[in-house]
């Protein structure tokens, strides 16, 4: 097996979660999600459309910043990525602050579009490379966007999976719980349990996260790397080894 | 349209206490005008980020010009946290109206359409709603009784919209290109102030191609020329952001003292080309 | 975007019974495509005029293709009344959803924004409201109890939008120019079919000036080339309407017999350049 | 006094009603209102803006057909003109049909934007050159847009005046009635009463409609005629005597 970096594993793992989507949108400051989206487009033979906010060559917006939200509301965005300063076991995310709102102990940027997109886009992938109990908490201090909603609330979208530096979780919206589906090479289930502040289920067929095969690595380091360099030159150069 | 003027005269039309709408990074942030506004010592602004803020918002907050901020998020992007924003929020120094991006768009579009509110899906279950006493949850009136709660976002009515564009013509028509949020801002605001890279010789409406990206002078109060008017931020197809400057700003924004030094050095001294 | 195709293949993607959104005169009425649709013998259309109709709507009604029409008004402008429209309404041959222009815009914008309705001022006291059982009067939820009735306009969700534009590129991006209602229609419709004067060599997004007036291929289902595709109506900056033809059509539209003769002569015979 | 045509009298009379407006919009198929608007612009020294639908050189719209309605909703249109297949004494207008709706005996185009603009634009001038009891009726058969509203209805706009081929009426929105303000040269109050299907008040200082003075006629036939010829060449040529 070819050697691979953790970032390459994450890109490949997220691309598997994106399979079959027609349109993936990626927010700013997201080199790994953007790479996963571009890899998905490559693997789809170009049929998957990718919109990368802030990359003019990969965006078709011509109706202002509202177009992403309108587009998602029309059901035309299939997948998107969120991070979270905190994520809890009900898939609530906190992008606002730690401690009591509003005078939080730590203040982050804000909820951005999450309080809308989480309800509109079918496959939201939560992504947080650093997997620890300060991030993955029993209950978030501020709910920027709720993981689940009562039945009377109109909702098309929601959490699909959580990808961290240690493993991949699926999320069951009916039950409102995460299930650990795979553990990354080098991590263990025990380690994940210790580093996770919320309780979760474990898949009966818990696997090791499938490493990227040689062909996938070639794509990541080649075609995808070349494309991602337009927006993230440093990431392309230093992580994917692209000559920029 | 009152006409072409200087940047200082332009920002003189932003009274203290104005509700001021500002566009997000990368879409025409009027930084030269913002520095002029800071030098003027503007007070008590109620900022509306459309729909997010960056260095411009952080600067105005750090300099003590802001009483209230409606935003979906403020950060310096890849350069890190907006330090003066975070500090002001933690100290309770500004009134924060926490929002989410499409709600700010909807609020401006409500004013654009003369509607008191627009209904918006999502949001229910978010703590944003708990802290927005001005937002209301209503039942969708079209379901004939079946429960279908939806949030009514009140119209956002800025006193002033301020932004930067590639060009404007003598008559005061402004070429906004793809940045349609600027059109919504101008429609929603009472006063619209624009800085531009350059004057366009002729009338933008005489060219059908340019007309498609043109905001009429009808919505524009005043215009000033400000070459590289977004710097150190970027203007698409014109210039990139100044990474070194933004990195230094991100550092400076971490404390009052370093921010004060930045403000003195880069803002308070008269703008030099 | 499924690709470039012929006009006949394009209109084959409009199933019988479709809710079909059509733009008003002078903004890109796809007349060549409409004649192809008539020759195909389409049935049971539910037309949505955006926001008004003219010869195109009158033709489709006269030929018996229309089951329902939502409109703010149908006329042949300075050429007079739309005879087949008036006749069909008087005979009760079509279901008429009487509207007012901004309500149709609001209904499409509601779908564009994923909202079940948009609130709209005015209308109260108009008999339009009496006959629109799908429209609801609600109380503005922001007044804290003071009476402030306002009309909730339900979202209008067309199956298909059909219009004509100056050009499109190989990738399927369409240059709509100033005609922003076409953008709203495409956003709101499930299927968007476009005829164009000509192909643009290159990608419209590569030119920042053209990009400002471009609708992405993302929203476009199929495109066909149709030079002079609005005739006998006009296309701004390209050609004027054919006054003689429109005057003759206005005459023809006054009776079933003269309309049938027009239809046979000008539509049913294969389109000849 | 210079000789003048009826149309020139109407243009001058309407321009007096438009004095002081910042922005006048004019719909399609309205040569006399458009001429009155252009005359107002001339008399204002250019400070009044005029938007003529369908005339690209006199429109600034670049946001689609919705822009006129949004613009009016923003309070940025001060004056507009409506006609009416029927107009009644409460200033209700009917643009839809004569007889019982929907299968009217006579069907017109439809209400167009009237059901919105009537509520949004402060000075709506009703204009109907043919003044008779078939048009000016006790009660319209279909209310396209209502002349007045109960106090709880938000309303900025409404009927300001009615100009016909025989005279000029003002409208009092509080009372909901028309008042005859002036009678055109050649008409009489008796004739107007006979030709009007609704009851109306008469101004205590009822005047003859002031004819256009020589300077105004020069403007109408000169500068205004030249401008109106772009949209209405036949009208400019045959009525205003413009060489086109």
PDB file of N, CA and C in Angstrom, chain A residues 29 56 59-67 69-70 96 101-116 119-120 140-146 148-149 152-155 231, chain B residues 24 51-53 71-75 77-78 81 85-86 89-92 96 98-102 105 109 120-128 130-131 147-149 178-181 184:
ATOM      1  N   UNK A  29     -12.150  28.803   3.655  1.00  0.00           N
ATOM      2  CA  UNK A  29     -11.189  28.233   4.614  1.00  0.00           C
ATOM      3  C   UNK A  29     -11.398  26.739   4.818  1.00  0.00           C
ATOM      4  N   UNK A  56     -13.360  31.957  -8.098  1.00  0.00           N
ATOM      5  CA  UNK A  56     -14.175  32.372  -9.249  1.00  0.00           C
ATOM      6  C   UNK A  56     -14.243  31.310 -10.346  1.00  0.00           C
ATOM      7  N   UNK A  59     -17.202  28.795  -9.388  1.00  0.00           N
ATOM      8  CA  UNK A  59     -18.489  29.287  -8.910  1.00  0.00           C
ATOM      9  C   UNK A  59     -19.259  29.871 -10.073  1.00  0.00           C
ATOM     10  N   UNK A  60     -20.542  29.722 -10.027  1.00  0.00           N
ATOM     11  CA  UNK A  60     -21.386  30.257 -11.092  1.00  0.00           C
ATOM     12  C   UNK A  60     -22.271  31.374 -10.570  1.00  0.00           C
ATOM     13  N   UNK A  61     -22.080  31.769  -9.322  1.00  0.00           N
ATOM     14  CA  UNK A  61     -22.965  32.763  -8.735  1.00  0.00           C
ATOM     15  C   UNK A  61     -22.913  34.053  -9.526  1.00  0.00           C
ATOM     16  N   UNK A  62     -24.051  34.571  -9.875  1.00  0.00           N
ATOM     17  CA  UNK A  62     -24.094  35.898 -10.499  1.00  0.00           C
ATOM     18  C   UNK A  62     -25.307  36.669  -9.985  1.00  0.00           C
ATOM     19  N   UNK A  63     -25.797  36.249  -8.815  1.00  0.00           N
ATOM     20  CA  UNK A  63     -26.966  36.927  -8.238  1.00  0.00           C
ATOM     21  C   UNK A  63     -26.656  37.374  -6.805  1.00  0.00           C
ATOM     22  N   UNK A  64     -25.374  37.584  -6.528  1.00  0.00           N
ATOM     23  CA  UNK A  64     -24.984  38.048  -5.204  1.00  0.00           C
ATOM     24  C   UNK A  64     -24.822  36.915  -4.214  1.00  0.00           C
ATOM     25  N   UNK A  65     -24.435  37.303  -3.002  1.00  0.00           N
ATOM     26  CA  UNK A  65     -24.199  36.319  -1.947  1.00  0.00           C
ATOM     27  C   UNK A  65     -25.454  35.563  -1.565  1.00  0.00           C
ATOM     28  N   UNK A  66     -26.617  36.144  -1.848  1.00  0.00           N
ATOM     29  CA  UNK A  66     -27.855  35.451  -1.510  1.00  0.00           C
ATOM     30  C   UNK A  66     -28.068  34.213  -2.369  1.00  0.00           C
ATOM     31  N   UNK A  67     -27.352  34.111  -3.487  1.00  0.00           N
ATOM     32  CA  UNK A  67     -27.641  33.015  -4.423  1.00  0.00           C
ATOM     33  C   UNK A  67     -27.364  31.644  -3.808  1.00  0.00           C
ATOM     34  N   UNK A  69     -27.750  30.717  -0.787  1.00  0.00           N
ATOM     35  CA  UNK A  69     -28.836  30.359   0.139  1.00  0.00           C
ATOM     36  C   UNK A  69     -30.122  30.069  -0.632  1.00  0.00           C
ATOM     37  N   UNK A  70     -30.396  30.886  -1.639  1.00  0.00           N
ATOM     38  CA  UNK A  70     -31.567  30.629  -2.473  1.00  0.00           C
ATOM     39  C   UNK A  70     -31.421  29.273  -3.178  1.00  0.00           C
ATOM     40  N   UNK A  96     -20.458  30.065  17.754  1.00  0.00           N
ATOM     41  CA  UNK A  96     -20.590  31.406  18.333  1.00  0.00           C
ATOM     42  C   UNK A  96     -19.643  31.651  19.501  1.00  0.00           C
ATOM     43  N   UNK A 101     -23.769  32.998  26.702  1.00  0.00           N
ATOM     44  CA  UNK A 101     -24.018  34.010  25.689  1.00  0.00           C
ATOM     45  C   UNK A 101     -24.711  35.213  26.322  1.00  0.00           C
ATOM     46  N   UNK A 102     -24.492  36.434  25.895  1.00  0.00           N
ATOM     47  CA  UNK A 102     -23.583  36.829  24.816  1.00  0.00           C
ATOM     48  C   UNK A 102     -22.134  37.073  25.256  1.00  0.00           C
ATOM     49  N   UNK A 103     -21.895  37.284  26.553  1.00  0.00           N
ATOM     50  CA  UNK A 103     -20.519  37.617  26.941  1.00  0.00           C
ATOM     51  C   UNK A 103     -19.696  36.348  27.174  1.00  0.00           C
ATOM     52  N   UNK A 104     -19.570  35.574  26.115  1.00  0.00           N
ATOM     53  CA  UNK A 104     -18.906  34.273  26.155  1.00  0.00           C
ATOM     54  C   UNK A 104     -17.456  34.421  26.627  1.00  0.00           C
ATOM     55  N   UNK A 105     -16.929  33.327  27.201  1.00  0.00           N
ATOM     56  CA  UNK A 105     -15.511  33.320  27.602  1.00  0.00           C
ATOM     57  C   UNK A 105     -14.623  33.380  26.363  1.00  0.00           C
ATOM     58  N   UNK A 106     -15.013  32.601  25.349  1.00  0.00           N
ATOM     59  CA  UNK A 106     -14.331  32.665  24.063  1.00  0.00           C
ATOM     60  C   UNK A 106     -15.385  32.978  23.010  1.00  0.00           C
ATOM     61  N   UNK A 107     -15.084  33.942  22.161  1.00  0.00           N
ATOM     62  CA  UNK A 107     -16.060  34.315  21.140  1.00  0.00           C
ATOM     63  C   UNK A 107     -15.503  33.959  19.756  1.00  0.00           C
ATOM     64  N   UNK A 108     -16.304  33.229  18.979  1.00  0.00           N
ATOM     65  CA  UNK A 108     -15.931  32.916  17.604  1.00  0.00           C
ATOM     66  C   UNK A 108     -16.667  33.863  16.647  1.00  0.00           C
ATOM     67  N   UNK A 109     -16.519  33.597  15.352  1.00  0.00           N
ATOM     68  CA  UNK A 109     -17.030  34.537  14.346  1.00  0.00           C
ATOM     69  C   UNK A 109     -18.531  34.706  14.369  1.00  0.00           C
ATOM     70  N   UNK A 110     -19.252  33.575  14.414  1.00  0.00           N
ATOM     71  CA  UNK A 110     -20.703  33.651  14.351  1.00  0.00           C
ATOM     72  C   UNK A 110     -21.259  32.449  13.592  1.00  0.00           C
ATOM     73  N   UNK A 111     -22.555  32.412  13.482  1.00  0.00           N
ATOM     74  CA  UNK A 111     -23.208  31.223  12.916  1.00  0.00           C
ATOM     75  C   UNK A 111     -23.201  31.197  11.391  1.00  0.00           C
ATOM     76  N   UNK A 112     -22.866  32.329  10.768  1.00  0.00           N
ATOM     77  CA  UNK A 112     -22.883  32.409   9.306  1.00  0.00           C
ATOM     78  C   UNK A 112     -24.193  31.814   8.758  1.00  0.00           C
ATOM     79  N   UNK A 113     -24.113  31.019   7.703  1.00  0.00           N
ATOM     80  CA  UNK A 113     -25.352  30.516   7.099  1.00  0.00           C
ATOM     81  C   UNK A 113     -25.855  29.220   7.695  1.00  0.00           C
ATOM     82  N   UNK A 114     -25.182  28.734   8.751  1.00  0.00           N
ATOM     83  CA  UNK A 114     -25.493  27.390   9.251  1.00  0.00           C
ATOM     84  C   UNK A 114     -26.937  27.241   9.695  1.00  0.00           C
ATOM     85  N   UNK A 115     -27.501  28.290  10.289  1.00  0.00           N
ATOM     86  CA  UNK A 115     -28.854  28.194  10.839  1.00  0.00           C
ATOM     87  C   UNK A 115     -29.906  28.072   9.737  1.00  0.00           C
ATOM     88  N   UNK A 116     -29.490  28.172   8.507  1.00  0.00           N
ATOM     89  CA  UNK A 116     -30.396  27.975   7.371  1.00  0.00           C
ATOM     90  C   UNK A 116     -29.979  26.735   6.569  1.00  0.00           C
ATOM     91  N   UNK A 119     -30.759  23.116   7.493  1.00  0.00           N
ATOM     92  CA  UNK A 119     -32.142  22.669   7.300  1.00  0.00           C
ATOM     93  C   UNK A 119     -32.470  22.426   5.835  1.00  0.00           C
ATOM     94  N   UNK A 120     -31.589  22.868   4.958  1.00  0.00           N
ATOM     95  CA  UNK A 120     -31.903  22.887   3.527  1.00  0.00           C
ATOM     96  C   UNK A 120     -31.107  21.869   2.711  1.00  0.00           C
ATOM     97  N   UNK A 140     -23.729  21.614  23.446  1.00  0.00           N
ATOM     98  CA  UNK A 140     -23.055  22.851  23.023  1.00  0.00           C
ATOM     99  C   UNK A 140     -23.554  24.018  23.879  1.00  0.00           C
ATOM    100  N   UNK A 141     -22.679  25.009  24.069  1.00  0.00           N
ATOM    101  CA  UNK A 141     -23.039  26.185  24.869  1.00  0.00           C
ATOM    102  C   UNK A 141     -23.997  27.116  24.129  1.00  0.00           C
ATOM    103  N   UNK A 142     -23.975  27.059  22.809  1.00  0.00           N
ATOM    104  CA  UNK A 142     -24.863  27.891  21.999  1.00  0.00           C
ATOM    105  C   UNK A 142     -25.197  27.077  20.755  1.00  0.00           C
ATOM    106  N   UNK A 143     -26.471  26.925  20.486  1.00  0.00           N
ATOM    107  CA  UNK A 143     -26.865  26.177  19.291  1.00  0.00           C
ATOM    108  C   UNK A 143     -26.922  27.142  18.109  1.00  0.00           C
ATOM    109  N   UNK A 144     -25.886  27.116  17.274  1.00  0.00           N
ATOM    110  CA  UNK A 144     -25.955  27.905  16.039  1.00  0.00           C
ATOM    111  C   UNK A 144     -26.989  27.304  15.110  1.00  0.00           C
ATOM    112  N   UNK A 145     -26.958  25.991  14.974  1.00  0.00           N
ATOM    113  CA  UNK A 145     -27.922  25.275  14.128  1.00  0.00           C
ATOM    114  C   UNK A 145     -28.183  23.938  14.805  1.00  0.00           C
ATOM    115  N   UNK A 146     -29.457  23.564  14.824  1.00  0.00           N
ATOM    116  CA  UNK A 146     -29.861  22.355  15.551  1.00  0.00           C
ATOM    117  C   UNK A 146     -29.712  21.115  14.667  1.00  0.00           C
ATOM    118  N   UNK A 148     -31.320  18.236  14.935  1.00  0.00           N
ATOM    119  CA  UNK A 148     -32.611  17.628  14.595  1.00  0.00           C
ATOM    120  C   UNK A 148     -33.728  18.612  14.929  1.00  0.00           C
ATOM    121  N   UNK A 149     -34.899  18.337  14.400  1.00  0.00           N
ATOM    122  CA  UNK A 149     -36.051  19.221  14.594  1.00  0.00           C
ATOM    123  C   UNK A 149     -37.288  18.388  14.903  1.00  0.00           C
ATOM    124  N   UNK A 152     -43.004  18.829  13.216  1.00  0.00           N
ATOM    125  CA  UNK A 152     -43.780  19.885  12.550  1.00  0.00           C
ATOM    126  C   UNK A 152     -42.894  20.910  11.849  1.00  0.00           C
ATOM    127  N   UNK A 153     -41.589  20.834  12.077  1.00  0.00           N
ATOM    128  CA  UNK A 153     -40.694  21.802  11.427  1.00  0.00           C
ATOM    129  C   UNK A 153     -40.297  21.298  10.044  1.00  0.00           C
ATOM    130  N   UNK A 154     -40.569  22.115   9.043  1.00  0.00           N
ATOM    131  CA  UNK A 154     -40.190  21.777   7.662  1.00  0.00           C
ATOM    132  C   UNK A 154     -38.671  21.662   7.595  1.00  0.00           C
ATOM    133  N   UNK A 155     -38.193  20.533   7.091  1.00  0.00           N
ATOM    134  CA  UNK A 155     -36.743  20.345   7.050  1.00  0.00           C
ATOM    135  C   UNK A 155     -36.374  19.342   5.978  1.00  0.00           C
ATOM    136  N   UNK A 231      -7.111  28.096  -5.142  1.00  0.00           N
ATOM    137  CA  UNK A 231      -7.664  28.713  -3.937  1.00  0.00           C
ATOM    138  C   UNK A 231      -6.746  28.548  -2.734  1.00  0.00           C
TER     139      UNK A 231
ATOM    140  N   UNK B  24     -19.786  42.365   2.496  1.00  0.00           N
ATOM    141  CA  UNK B  24     -18.777  41.415   2.984  1.00  0.00           C
ATOM    142  C   UNK B  24     -17.481  41.493   2.178  1.00  0.00           C
ATOM    143  N   UNK B  51     -23.538  39.786   4.367  1.00  0.00           N
ATOM    144  CA  UNK B  51     -24.167  39.449   5.646  1.00  0.00           C
ATOM    145  C   UNK B  51     -23.121  39.217   6.727  1.00  0.00           C
ATOM    146  N   UNK B  52     -21.821  39.407   6.388  1.00  0.00           N
ATOM    147  CA  UNK B  52     -20.753  39.123   7.345  1.00  0.00           C
ATOM    148  C   UNK B  52     -19.760  40.270   7.338  1.00  0.00           C
ATOM    149  N   UNK B  53     -18.907  40.297   8.333  1.00  0.00           N
ATOM    150  CA  UNK B  53     -17.927  41.357   8.444  1.00  0.00           C
ATOM    151  C   UNK B  53     -16.514  40.821   8.538  1.00  0.00           C
ATOM    152  N   UNK B  71     -25.014  41.044  12.520  1.00  0.00           N
ATOM    153  CA  UNK B  71     -24.075  40.277  11.689  1.00  0.00           C
ATOM    154  C   UNK B  71     -24.383  38.794  11.762  1.00  0.00           C
ATOM    155  N   UNK B  72     -23.917  38.087  10.740  1.00  0.00           N
ATOM    156  CA  UNK B  72     -23.960  36.625  10.744  1.00  0.00           C
ATOM    157  C   UNK B  72     -22.614  36.048  11.143  1.00  0.00           C
ATOM    158  N   UNK B  73     -21.620  36.902  11.204  1.00  0.00           N
ATOM    159  CA  UNK B  73     -20.297  36.437  11.584  1.00  0.00           C
ATOM    160  C   UNK B  73     -19.261  37.482  11.236  1.00  0.00           C
ATOM    161  N   UNK B  74     -18.253  37.595  12.077  1.00  0.00           N
ATOM    162  CA  UNK B  74     -17.144  38.511  11.813  1.00  0.00           C
ATOM    163  C   UNK B  74     -15.857  37.730  12.005  1.00  0.00           C
ATOM    164  N   UNK B  75     -15.016  37.721  10.999  1.00  0.00           N
ATOM    165  CA  UNK B  75     -13.702  37.097  11.156  1.00  0.00           C
ATOM    166  C   UNK B  75     -12.763  37.689  10.131  1.00  0.00           C
ATOM    167  N   UNK B  77     -11.080  35.792   8.243  1.00  0.00           N
ATOM    168  CA  UNK B  77     -10.883  34.702   7.286  1.00  0.00           C
ATOM    169  C   UNK B  77      -9.671  33.886   7.636  1.00  0.00           C
ATOM    170  N   UNK B  78      -8.813  33.646   6.660  1.00  0.00           N
ATOM    171  CA  UNK B  78      -7.661  32.782   6.926  1.00  0.00           C
ATOM    172  C   UNK B  78      -6.629  33.439   7.836  1.00  0.00           C
ATOM    173  N   UNK B  81      -9.056  35.269  13.905  1.00  0.00           N
ATOM    174  CA  UNK B  81     -10.208  35.889  14.565  1.00  0.00           C
ATOM    175  C   UNK B  81     -10.150  37.401  14.438  1.00  0.00           C
ATOM    176  N   UNK B  85     -13.619  42.791  17.541  1.00  0.00           N
ATOM    177  CA  UNK B  85     -15.012  42.341  17.582  1.00  0.00           C
ATOM    178  C   UNK B  85     -15.223  41.417  18.774  1.00  0.00           C
ATOM    179  N   UNK B  86     -14.382  40.372  18.886  1.00  0.00           N
ATOM    180  CA  UNK B  86     -14.538  39.395  19.973  1.00  0.00           C
ATOM    181  C   UNK B  86     -14.428  40.090  21.328  1.00  0.00           C
ATOM    182  N   UNK B  89     -17.555  42.208  22.115  1.00  0.00           N
ATOM    183  CA  UNK B  89     -18.697  41.362  22.465  1.00  0.00           C
ATOM    184  C   UNK B  89     -18.537  40.831  23.882  1.00  0.00           C
ATOM    185  N   UNK B  90     -17.340  40.368  24.187  1.00  0.00           N
ATOM    186  CA  UNK B  90     -17.121  39.784  25.519  1.00  0.00           C
ATOM    187  C   UNK B  90     -17.266  40.822  26.628  1.00  0.00           C
ATOM    188  N   UNK B  91     -16.868  42.045  26.313  1.00  0.00           N
ATOM    189  CA  UNK B  91     -17.002  43.101  27.316  1.00  0.00           C
ATOM    190  C   UNK B  91     -18.405  43.704  27.338  1.00  0.00           C
ATOM    191  N   UNK B  92     -19.232  43.299  26.392  1.00  0.00           N
ATOM    192  CA  UNK B  92     -20.562  43.894  26.307  1.00  0.00           C
ATOM    193  C   UNK B  92     -20.516  45.337  25.850  1.00  0.00           C
ATOM    194  N   UNK B  96     -25.108  43.369  20.239  1.00  0.00           N
ATOM    195  CA  UNK B  96     -24.946  42.449  19.122  1.00  0.00           C
ATOM    196  C   UNK B  96     -26.297  41.869  18.724  1.00  0.00           C
ATOM    197  N   UNK B  98     -27.286  39.050  16.726  1.00  0.00           N
ATOM    198  CA  UNK B  98     -26.764  37.836  16.105  1.00  0.00           C
ATOM    199  C   UNK B  98     -27.748  37.382  15.026  1.00  0.00           C
ATOM    200  N   UNK B  99     -27.235  37.076  13.838  1.00  0.00           N
ATOM    201  CA  UNK B  99     -28.113  36.682  12.736  1.00  0.00           C
ATOM    202  C   UNK B  99     -27.526  35.497  11.988  1.00  0.00           C
ATOM    203  N   UNK B 100     -28.166  35.145  10.906  1.00  0.00           N
ATOM    204  CA  UNK B 100     -27.640  34.132   9.992  1.00  0.00           C
ATOM    205  C   UNK B 100     -27.765  34.704   8.583  1.00  0.00           C
ATOM    206  N   UNK B 101     -26.810  34.387   7.725  1.00  0.00           N
ATOM    207  CA  UNK B 101     -26.669  35.099   6.442  1.00  0.00           C
ATOM    208  C   UNK B 101     -27.990  35.332   5.696  1.00  0.00           C
ATOM    209  N   UNK B 102     -28.772  34.274   5.407  1.00  0.00           N
ATOM    210  CA  UNK B 102     -29.957  34.523   4.578  1.00  0.00           C
ATOM    211  C   UNK B 102     -30.994  35.398   5.270  1.00  0.00           C
ATOM    212  N   UNK B 105     -30.012  38.905   4.247  1.00  0.00           N
ATOM    213  CA  UNK B 105     -30.476  39.122   2.866  1.00  0.00           C
ATOM    214  C   UNK B 105     -31.988  39.321   2.830  1.00  0.00           C
ATOM    215  N   UNK B 109     -34.136  42.499   1.570  1.00  0.00           N
ATOM    216  CA  UNK B 109     -35.093  42.318   0.471  1.00  0.00           C
ATOM    217  C   UNK B 109     -36.508  42.706   0.896  1.00  0.00           C
ATOM    218  N   UNK B 120     -38.822  33.006   6.512  1.00  0.00           N
ATOM    219  CA  UNK B 120     -37.599  32.272   6.180  1.00  0.00           C
ATOM    220  C   UNK B 120     -37.624  30.907   6.858  1.00  0.00           C
ATOM    221  N   UNK B 121     -37.363  29.873   6.048  1.00  0.00           N
ATOM    222  CA  UNK B 121     -37.259  28.506   6.571  1.00  0.00           C
ATOM    223  C   UNK B 121     -36.013  28.367   7.442  1.00  0.00           C
ATOM    224  N   UNK B 122     -35.860  27.212   8.070  1.00  0.00           N
ATOM    225  CA  UNK B 122     -34.700  26.961   8.911  1.00  0.00           C
ATOM    226  C   UNK B 122     -34.804  27.714  10.228  1.00  0.00           C
ATOM    227  N   UNK B 123     -33.681  27.910  10.878  1.00  0.00           N
ATOM    228  CA  UNK B 123     -33.516  28.750  12.071  1.00  0.00           C
ATOM    229  C   UNK B 123     -34.173  28.144  13.332  1.00  0.00           C
ATOM    230  N   UNK B 124     -35.346  27.559  13.188  1.00  0.00           N
ATOM    231  CA  UNK B 124     -36.057  27.030  14.361  1.00  0.00           C
ATOM    232  C   UNK B 124     -35.165  26.029  15.092  1.00  0.00           C
ATOM    233  N   UNK B 125     -35.024  26.232  16.378  1.00  0.00           N
ATOM    234  CA  UNK B 125     -34.143  25.370  17.168  1.00  0.00           C
ATOM    235  C   UNK B 125     -32.778  25.985  17.390  1.00  0.00           C
ATOM    236  N   UNK B 126     -32.459  27.019  16.613  1.00  0.00           N
ATOM    237  CA  UNK B 126     -31.194  27.724  16.822  1.00  0.00           C
ATOM    238  C   UNK B 126     -31.347  28.716  17.969  1.00  0.00           C
ATOM    239  N   UNK B 127     -30.280  28.850  18.768  1.00  0.00           N
ATOM    240  CA  UNK B 127     -30.313  29.842  19.851  1.00  0.00           C
ATOM    241  C   UNK B 127     -30.316  31.273  19.323  1.00  0.00           C
ATOM    242  N   UNK B 128     -29.980  31.453  18.063  1.00  0.00           N
ATOM    243  CA  UNK B 128     -30.073  32.788  17.473  1.00  0.00           C
ATOM    244  C   UNK B 128     -31.481  33.335  17.706  1.00  0.00           C
ATOM    245  N   UNK B 130     -33.609  32.617  20.011  1.00  0.00           N
ATOM    246  CA  UNK B 130     -33.874  32.933  21.428  1.00  0.00           C
ATOM    247  C   UNK B 130     -33.457  34.346  21.776  1.00  0.00           C
ATOM    248  N   UNK B 131     -32.390  34.809  21.111  1.00  0.00           N
ATOM    249  CA  UNK B 131     -31.851  36.124  21.464  1.00  0.00           C
ATOM    250  C   UNK B 131     -32.309  37.227  20.507  1.00  0.00           C
ATOM    251  N   UNK B 147     -49.804  22.477  11.629  1.00  0.00           N
ATOM    252  CA  UNK B 147     -48.690  23.243  12.194  1.00  0.00           C
ATOM    253  C   UNK B 147     -47.540  23.297  11.197  1.00  0.00           C
ATOM    254  N   UNK B 148     -47.061  24.478  10.931  1.00  0.00           N
ATOM    255  CA  UNK B 148     -45.892  24.659  10.059  1.00  0.00           C
ATOM    256  C   UNK B 148     -45.245  25.968  10.460  1.00  0.00           C
ATOM    257  N   UNK B 149     -44.517  25.945  11.592  1.00  0.00           N
ATOM    258  CA  UNK B 149     -43.916  27.199  12.070  1.00  0.00           C
ATOM    259  C   UNK B 149     -42.846  27.697  11.110  1.00  0.00           C
ATOM    260  N   UNK B 178     -21.242  41.575 -11.059  1.00  0.00           N
ATOM    261  CA  UNK B 178     -21.977  40.436 -10.501  1.00  0.00           C
ATOM    262  C   UNK B 178     -22.410  40.662  -9.070  1.00  0.00           C
ATOM    263  N   UNK B 179     -21.946  41.720  -8.441  1.00  0.00           N
ATOM    264  CA  UNK B 179     -22.192  41.892  -6.997  1.00  0.00           C
ATOM    265  C   UNK B 179     -23.592  42.430  -6.750  1.00  0.00           C
ATOM    266  N   UNK B 180     -24.579  41.589  -6.974  1.00  0.00           N
ATOM    267  CA  UNK B 180     -25.984  42.017  -6.899  1.00  0.00           C
ATOM    268  C   UNK B 180     -26.412  42.386  -5.477  1.00  0.00           C
ATOM    269  N   UNK B 181     -25.690  41.914  -4.459  1.00  0.00           N
ATOM    270  CA  UNK B 181     -26.039  42.324  -3.092  1.00  0.00           C
ATOM    271  C   UNK B 181     -25.933  43.841  -2.942  1.00  0.00           C
ATOM    272  N   UNK B 184     -29.220  45.313  -3.914  1.00  0.00           N
ATOM    273  CA  UNK B 184     -30.204  45.173  -2.832  1.00  0.00           C
ATOM    274  C   UNK B 184     -29.945  46.195  -1.732  1.00  0.00           C
TER     275      UNK B 184
END
